[in-house]
Short mmCIF file of N, CA and C in Angstrom, two decimals:
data_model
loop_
_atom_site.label_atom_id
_atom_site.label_comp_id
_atom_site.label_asym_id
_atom_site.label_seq_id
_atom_site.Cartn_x
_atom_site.Cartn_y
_atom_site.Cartn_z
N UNK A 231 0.85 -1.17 0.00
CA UNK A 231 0.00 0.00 0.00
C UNK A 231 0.89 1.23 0.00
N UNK A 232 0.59 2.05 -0.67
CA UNK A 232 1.39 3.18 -0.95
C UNK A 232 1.04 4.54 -0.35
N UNK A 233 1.72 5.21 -0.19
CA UNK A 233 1.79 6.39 0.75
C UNK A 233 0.00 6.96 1.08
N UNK A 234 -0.52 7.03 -0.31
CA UNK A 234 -1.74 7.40 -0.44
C UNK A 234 -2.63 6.74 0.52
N UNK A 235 -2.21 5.41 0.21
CA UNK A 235 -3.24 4.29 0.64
C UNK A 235 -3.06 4.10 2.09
N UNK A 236 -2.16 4.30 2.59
CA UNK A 236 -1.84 4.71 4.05
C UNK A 236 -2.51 6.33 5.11
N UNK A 237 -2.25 6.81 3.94
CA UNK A 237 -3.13 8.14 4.78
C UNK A 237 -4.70 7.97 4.31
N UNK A 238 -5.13 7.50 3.61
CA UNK A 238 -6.80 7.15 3.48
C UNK A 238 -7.17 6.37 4.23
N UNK A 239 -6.37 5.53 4.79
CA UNK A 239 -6.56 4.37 5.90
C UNK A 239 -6.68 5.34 7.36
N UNK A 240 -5.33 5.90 7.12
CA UNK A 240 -5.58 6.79 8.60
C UNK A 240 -6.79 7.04 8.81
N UNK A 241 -7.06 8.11 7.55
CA UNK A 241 -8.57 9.28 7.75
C UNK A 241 -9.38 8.21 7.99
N UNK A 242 -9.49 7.31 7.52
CA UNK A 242 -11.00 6.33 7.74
C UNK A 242 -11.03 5.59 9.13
N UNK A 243 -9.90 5.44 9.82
CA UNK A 243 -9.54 5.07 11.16
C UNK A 243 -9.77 6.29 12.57
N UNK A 244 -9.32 7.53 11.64
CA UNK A 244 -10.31 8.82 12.56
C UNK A 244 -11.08 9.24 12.43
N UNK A 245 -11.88 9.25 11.01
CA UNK A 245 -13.86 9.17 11.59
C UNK A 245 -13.98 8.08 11.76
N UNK A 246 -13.86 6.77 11.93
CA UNK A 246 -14.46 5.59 12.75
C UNK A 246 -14.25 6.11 14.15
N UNK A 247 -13.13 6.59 14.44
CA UNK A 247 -12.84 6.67 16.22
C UNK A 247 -13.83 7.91 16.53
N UNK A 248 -14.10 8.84 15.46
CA UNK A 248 -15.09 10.39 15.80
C UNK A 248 -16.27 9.57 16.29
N UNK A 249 -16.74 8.87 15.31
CA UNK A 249 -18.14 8.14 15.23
C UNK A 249 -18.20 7.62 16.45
N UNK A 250 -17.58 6.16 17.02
CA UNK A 250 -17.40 5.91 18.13
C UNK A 250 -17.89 7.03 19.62
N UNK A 251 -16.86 8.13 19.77
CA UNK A 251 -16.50 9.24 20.76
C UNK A 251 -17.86 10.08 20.57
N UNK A 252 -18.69 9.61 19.58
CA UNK A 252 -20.03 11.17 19.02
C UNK A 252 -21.11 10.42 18.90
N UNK A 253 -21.53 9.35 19.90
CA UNK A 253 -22.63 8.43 19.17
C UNK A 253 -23.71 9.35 19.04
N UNK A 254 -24.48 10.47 19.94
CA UNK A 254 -25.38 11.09 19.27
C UNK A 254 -25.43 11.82 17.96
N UNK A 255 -24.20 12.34 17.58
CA UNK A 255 -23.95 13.17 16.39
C UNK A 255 -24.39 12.49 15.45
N UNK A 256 -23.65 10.66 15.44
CA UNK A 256 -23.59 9.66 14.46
C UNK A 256 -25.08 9.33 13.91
N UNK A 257 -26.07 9.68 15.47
CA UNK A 257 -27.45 9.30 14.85
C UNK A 257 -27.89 10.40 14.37
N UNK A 258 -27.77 11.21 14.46
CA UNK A 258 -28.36 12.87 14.03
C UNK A 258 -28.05 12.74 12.46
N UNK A 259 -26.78 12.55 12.24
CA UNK A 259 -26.00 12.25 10.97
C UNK A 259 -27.19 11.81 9.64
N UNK A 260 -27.58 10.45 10.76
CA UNK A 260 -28.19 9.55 9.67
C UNK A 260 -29.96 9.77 10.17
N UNK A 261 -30.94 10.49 11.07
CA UNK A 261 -32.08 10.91 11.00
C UNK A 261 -32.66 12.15 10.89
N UNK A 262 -31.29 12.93 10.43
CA UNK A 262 -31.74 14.22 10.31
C UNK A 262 -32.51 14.37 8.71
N UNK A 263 -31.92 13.60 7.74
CA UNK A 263 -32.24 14.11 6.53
C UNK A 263 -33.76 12.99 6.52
N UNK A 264 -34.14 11.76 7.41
CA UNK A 264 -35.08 11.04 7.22
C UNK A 264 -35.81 12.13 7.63
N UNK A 265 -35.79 12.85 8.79
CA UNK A 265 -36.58 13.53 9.34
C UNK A 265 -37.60 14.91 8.77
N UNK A 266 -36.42 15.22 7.30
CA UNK A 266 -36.63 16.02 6.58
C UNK A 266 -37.78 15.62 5.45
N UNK A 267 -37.28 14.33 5.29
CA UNK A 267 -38.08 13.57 4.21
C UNK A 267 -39.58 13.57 4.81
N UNK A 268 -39.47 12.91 5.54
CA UNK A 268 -40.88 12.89 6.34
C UNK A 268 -41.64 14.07 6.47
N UNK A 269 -41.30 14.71 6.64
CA UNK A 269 -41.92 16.35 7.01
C UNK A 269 -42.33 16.96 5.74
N UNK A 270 -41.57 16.84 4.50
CA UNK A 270 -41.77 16.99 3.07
C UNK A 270 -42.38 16.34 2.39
N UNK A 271 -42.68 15.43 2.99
CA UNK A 271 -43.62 14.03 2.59
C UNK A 271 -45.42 14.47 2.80
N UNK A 272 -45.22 14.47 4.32
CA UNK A 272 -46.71 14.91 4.66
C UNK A 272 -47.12 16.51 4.51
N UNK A 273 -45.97 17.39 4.50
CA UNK A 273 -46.82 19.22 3.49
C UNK A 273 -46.99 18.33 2.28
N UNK A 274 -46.24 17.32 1.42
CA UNK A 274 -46.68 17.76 -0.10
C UNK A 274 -48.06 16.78 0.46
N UNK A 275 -48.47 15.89 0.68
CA UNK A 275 -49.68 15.48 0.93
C UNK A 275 -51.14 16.14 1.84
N UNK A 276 -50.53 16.89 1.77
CA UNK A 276 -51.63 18.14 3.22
C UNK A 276 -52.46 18.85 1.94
N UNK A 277 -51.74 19.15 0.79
CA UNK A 277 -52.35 20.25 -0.07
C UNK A 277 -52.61 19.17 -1.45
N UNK A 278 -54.21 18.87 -1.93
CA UNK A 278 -54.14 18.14 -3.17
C UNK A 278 -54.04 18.44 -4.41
N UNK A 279 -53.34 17.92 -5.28
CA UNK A 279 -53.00 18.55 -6.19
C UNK A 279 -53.74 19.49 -7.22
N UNK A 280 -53.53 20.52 -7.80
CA UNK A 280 -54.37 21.35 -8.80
C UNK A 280 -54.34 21.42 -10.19
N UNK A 281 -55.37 21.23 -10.50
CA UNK A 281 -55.75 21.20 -12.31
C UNK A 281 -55.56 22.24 -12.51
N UNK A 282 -54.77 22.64 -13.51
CA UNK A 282 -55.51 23.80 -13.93
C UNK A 282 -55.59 23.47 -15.92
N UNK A 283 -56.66 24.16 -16.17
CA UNK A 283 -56.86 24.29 -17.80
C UNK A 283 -55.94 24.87 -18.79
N UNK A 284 -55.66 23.69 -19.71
CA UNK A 284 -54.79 24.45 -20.31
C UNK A 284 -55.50 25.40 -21.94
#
């Protein structure tokens, strides 16, 4: 493995250890954008859609 492949290893060895040290962050990470979805989900379903004539 070559110089490169050694420092990409690092970086991926210090966000695994962030992740670890941040478990709330880690879930925020991954339900923030569900959370978004959801919320964008039920406005576009609150209002039904409109015809209009062309």
């Amino acid at each position: 493995m070559g110089h490169a492949g050694r420092q990409f290893q690092a970086l991926l060895w210090k966000n695994w250890l962030c992740r670890l040290r941040h478990p709330v962050l880690s879930l925020a990470e991954f339900f923030w954008p569900c959370i978004l979805f959801m919320i964008l989900t039920v406005l576009r379903f609150q209002e039904p859609p409109r015809h209009r004539e062309n």
